[in-house]
Coordinates of N, CA and C in Angstrom, one line a residue:
M30 N -80.6 94.3 55.6 CA -80.2 95.6 55.2 C -78.7 95.7 55.1
R31 N -78.1 94.7 54.7 CA -76.6 94.7 54.5 C -76.2 95.4 53.2
N32 N -75.4 96.4 53.3 CA -74.9 97.1 52.1 C -73.5 96.6 51.9
P33 N -73.2 96.1 50.7 CA -71.9 95.6 50.4 C -70.8 96.6 50.5
V34 N -71.1 97.9 50.3 CA -70.1 98.9 50.4 C -69.6 99.0 51.9
A35 N -70.5 98.7 52.8 CA -70.1 98.9 54.2 C -69.1 97.9 54.6
T36 N -68.8 96.9 53.8 CA -67.8 95.9 54.2 C -66.4 96.3 53.7
K37 N -66.3 97.4 52.9 CA -65.0 97.9 52.4 C -64.2 98.5 53.5
A38 N -62.9 98.4 53.3 CA -62.0 98.9 54.3 C -62.1 100.5 54.3
Q39 N -62.1 101.1 55.4 CA -62.1 102.6 55.6 C -63.4 103.2 55.0
Y40 N -64.4 102.5 54.9 CA -65.7 103.0 54.3 C -66.2 104.1 55.1
R41 N -66.3 103.9 56.4 CA -66.9 104.9 57.3 C -66.1 106.2 57.3
P42 N -64.8 106.2 57.5 CA -64.0 107.4 57.5 C -64.1 108.1 56.2
Y43 N -64.1 107.4 55.1 CA -64.2 108.0 53.8 C -65.5 108.7 53.6
I44 N -66.6 108.2 54.0 CA -67.9 108.8 53.8 C -67.9 110.1 54.7
I45 N -67.4 109.9 55.9 CA -67.4 111.1 56.8 C -66.5 112.2 56.3
Y46 N -65.4 111.9 55.6 CA -64.6 112.9 55.0 C -65.2 113.6 53.8
T47 N -65.8 112.8 52.9 CA -66.3 113.3 51.7 C -67.7 114.0 51.8
C48 N -68.4 113.6 52.9 CA -69.7 114.2 53.1 C -69.7 114.9 54.5
P49 N -69.1 116.1 54.6 CA -68.9 116.7 55.9 C -70.2 117.0 56.7
S50 N -71.3 117.1 56.0 CA -72.6 117.4 56.7 C -73.3 116.2 57.3
V51 N -72.8 115.0 57.0 CA -73.4 113.8 57.6 C -73.3 113.8 59.1
R52 N -74.4 113.5 59.7 CA -74.5 113.5 61.2 C -74.6 112.1 61.8
V53 N -75.3 111.2 61.0 CA -75.5 109.9 61.5 C -75.2 109.0 60.3
L54 N -74.4 107.9 60.6 CA -74.1 107.0 59.5 C -74.2 105.6 60.1
D55 N -74.9 104.7 59.4 CA -75.2 103.3 59.9 C -75.8 103.3 61.3
Y56 N -76.7 104.2 61.5 CA -77.4 104.3 62.8 C -76.5 104.7 63.9
R57 N -75.4 105.2 63.6 CA -74.4 105.7 64.7 C -74.1 107.1 64.4
R58 N -74.1 107.9 65.5 CA -73.8 109.3 65.4 C -72.3 109.5 65.0
V59 N -72.0 110.4 64.2 CA -70.6 110.7 63.8 C -70.0 111.7 64.8
R60 N -68.9 111.3 65.4 CA -68.3 112.0 66.5 C -67.2 112.9 65.9
Q61 N -66.8 114.0 66.6 CA -65.8 114.9 66.1 C -64.5 114.2 66.0
K62 N -64.2 113.2 66.9 CA -63.0 112.5 66.9 C -62.9 111.7 65.6
E63 N -64.0 111.1 65.1 CA -64.0 110.4 63.8 C -63.8 111.4 62.6
R64 N -64.3 112.6 62.7 CA -64.1 113.6 61.7 C -62.6 114.0 61.6
L65 N -62.0 114.2 62.7 CA -60.6 114.5 62.7 C -59.7 113.4 62.1
A66 N -60.0 112.2 62.5 CA -59.3 111.0 62.1 C -59.5 110.9 60.5
A67 N -60.7 111.1 60.1 CA -61.0 110.9 58.6 C -60.2 112.0 57.9
R68 N -60.2 113.2 58.4 CA -59.5 114.3 57.7 C -58.0 114.0 57.6
R69 N -57.4 113.5 58.7 CA -56.0 113.2 58.7 C -55.7 112.0 57.7
M70 N -56.7 111.1 57.6 CA -56.5 109.9 56.7 C -56.6 110.3 55.2
F71 N -57.5 111.2 54.9 CA -57.8 111.4 53.4 C -57.4 112.8 52.9
A72 N -56.9 113.7 53.8 CA -56.6 115.1 53.3 C -55.6 115.1 52.2
G73 N -54.5 114.4 52.3 CA -53.5 114.4 51.3 C -54.0 113.8 50.0
K74 N -54.9 112.8 50.0 CA -55.4 112.2 48.8 C -56.2 113.2 48.0
K75 N -57.0 114.0 48.7 CA -57.9 114.9 48.0 C -57.0 116.0 47.2
K76 N -56.0 116.4 47.8 CA -55.1 117.4 47.2 C -54.4 116.8 46.0
A77 N -54.0 115.6 46.1 CA -53.3 114.9 44.9 C -54.3 114.7 43.8
A78 N -55.6 114.4 44.1 CA -56.6 114.2 43.1 C -56.9 115.5 42.4
A79 N -56.9 116.6 43.1 CA -57.2 117.9 42.5 C -56.0 118.3 41.6
E80 N -54.8 118.0 41.9 CA -53.7 118.3 41.1 C -53.7 117.4 39.8
A81 N -54.3 116.3 39.8 CA -54.3 115.4 38.7 C -55.3 115.7 37.7
K82 N -56.2 116.7 38.0 CA -57.2 117.1 37.1 C -56.6 117.6 35.8
T83 N -57.1 117.2 34.7 CA -56.5 117.6 33.4 C -57.1 118.9 32.8
F84 N -58.3 119.2 33.1 CA -58.8 120.5 32.6 C -60.0 120.9 33.5
T85 N -60.4 122.2 33.4 CA -61.5 122.7 34.2 C -62.6 123.0 33.1
P86 N -63.8 122.5 33.3 CA -64.9 122.7 32.4 C -65.1 124.2 32.2
G87 N -65.3 124.6 31.0 CA -65.5 126.0 30.7 C -64.3 126.8 30.3
E88 N -63.1 126.3 30.7 CA -61.8 126.9 30.3 C -61.4 126.4 29.0
P89 N -60.6 127.2 28.2 CA -60.1 126.7 27.0 C -59.1 125.5 27.2
V90 N -59.2 124.5 26.3 CA -58.4 123.3 26.4 C -57.2 123.5 25.5
K91 N -56.0 123.2 26.1 CA -54.8 123.3 25.3 C -54.7 122.1 24.4
Q92 N -54.5 122.4 23.1 CA -54.4 121.3 22.1 C -53.1 121.3 21.5
S93 N -52.6 120.1 21.2 CA -51.3 119.9 20.6 C -51.5 120.1 19.1
P94 N -50.4 120.3 18.4 CA -50.5 120.5 16.9 C -51.2 119.3 16.2
Q95 N -50.9 118.1 16.7 CA -51.5 116.9 16.2 C -53.0 116.9 16.4
D96 N -53.5 117.3 17.5 CA -54.9 117.4 17.8 C -55.6 118.4 16.8
K97 N -54.9 119.6 16.6 CA -55.5 120.6 15.7 C -55.6 120.0 14.3
E98 N -54.6 119.3 13.9 CA -54.6 118.7 12.5 C -55.7 117.7 12.4
A99 N -55.9 116.9 13.4 CA -57.0 115.9 13.4 C -58.4 116.5 13.3
I100 N -58.5 117.6 14.0 CA -59.8 118.4 14.0 C -60.0 119.0 12.6
K101 N -59.0 119.6 12.0 CA -59.1 120.2 10.7 C -59.4 119.1 9.7
A102 N -58.8 117.9 9.8 CA -59.0 116.8 8.8 C -60.4 116.3 8.9
A103 N -60.9 116.2 10.2 CA -62.3 115.7 10.4 C -63.3 116.7 9.8
I104 N -63.1 118.0 9.9 CA -64.0 119.0 9.4 C -63.9 119.0 7.9
A105 N -62.7 118.8 7.3 CA -62.6 118.8 5.8 C -63.3 117.5 5.2
K106 N -63.3 116.4 6.0 CA -63.9 115.2 5.5 C -65.4 115.2 5.6
A107 N -65.9 116.1 6.5 CA -67.4 116.1 6.7 C -68.1 116.4 5.4
S108 N -69.1 115.5 5.2 CA -69.9 115.7 3.9 C -71.3 116.2 4.1
S109 N -71.7 116.4 5.4 CA -73.1 116.9 5.6 C -73.1 117.8 6.8
L110 N -74.2 118.5 6.9 CA -74.3 119.4 8.0 C -74.5 118.7 9.3
D111 N -75.1 117.5 9.3 CA -75.3 116.7 10.5 C -74.0 116.2 11.0
E112 N -73.1 115.8 10.1 CA -71.7 115.4 10.5 C -71.0 116.5 11.1
I113 N -71.1 117.7 10.6 CA -70.4 118.9 11.2 C -71.0 119.2 12.6
R114 N -72.3 119.0 12.8 CA -72.9 119.2 14.1 C -72.4 118.1 15.1
R115 N -72.3 116.9 14.6 CA -71.7 115.8 15.4 C -70.3 116.2 15.9
L116 N -69.5 116.7 15.0 CA -68.1 117.1 15.3 C -68.1 118.2 16.3
E117 N -69.0 119.2 16.1 CA -69.1 120.3 17.1 C -69.5 119.8 18.5
M118 N -70.4 118.8 18.5 CA -70.8 118.3 19.8 C -69.6 117.6 20.5
M119 N -68.9 116.8 19.7 CA -67.7 116.1 20.2 C -66.7 117.1 20.8
L120 N -66.4 118.2 20.0 CA -65.5 119.2 20.5 C -65.9 119.9 21.7
N121 N -67.2 120.2 21.8 CA -67.8 120.8 23.0 C -67.7 120.0 24.2
S122 N -67.7 118.6 24.0 CA -67.6 117.7 25.2 C -66.2 117.4 25.5
G123 N -65.2 117.9 24.7 CA -63.8 117.6 25.0 C -63.2 116.4 24.3
T124 N -64.0 115.8 23.4 CA -63.5 114.7 22.6 C -62.9 115.2 21.3
I125 N -61.8 114.6 21.0 CA -61.1 115.0 19.7 C -61.4 114.0 18.7
P126 N -62.0 114.4 17.5 CA -62.3 113.5 16.4 C -61.1 112.7 16.0
G127 N -61.3 111.4 15.8 CA -60.3 110.5 15.3 C -59.5 109.8 16.4
F128 N -59.8 110.1 17.7 CA -59.1 109.5 18.8 C -60.1 108.6 19.6

């Protein structure tokens, strides 16, 4: 029952930090001392990752003038309703046509 992930450095503290409800890991009870150490080790990294997020789903996405022109050009080139639906799905997913 060897899990290759368990051989990675800092695997146990990372799991303890990212899954705060875990009580037992690898057949060993998670102690409060381990939780505090994991929080000290990874707290700064979580904040940096949150700041690096490029957009929040559901919020309007800021588009550059080049992006807007690419979207307009793709819509103008569309020759069928299916192609327009495909473009709509791409835009809803955050993908800009032509990129």
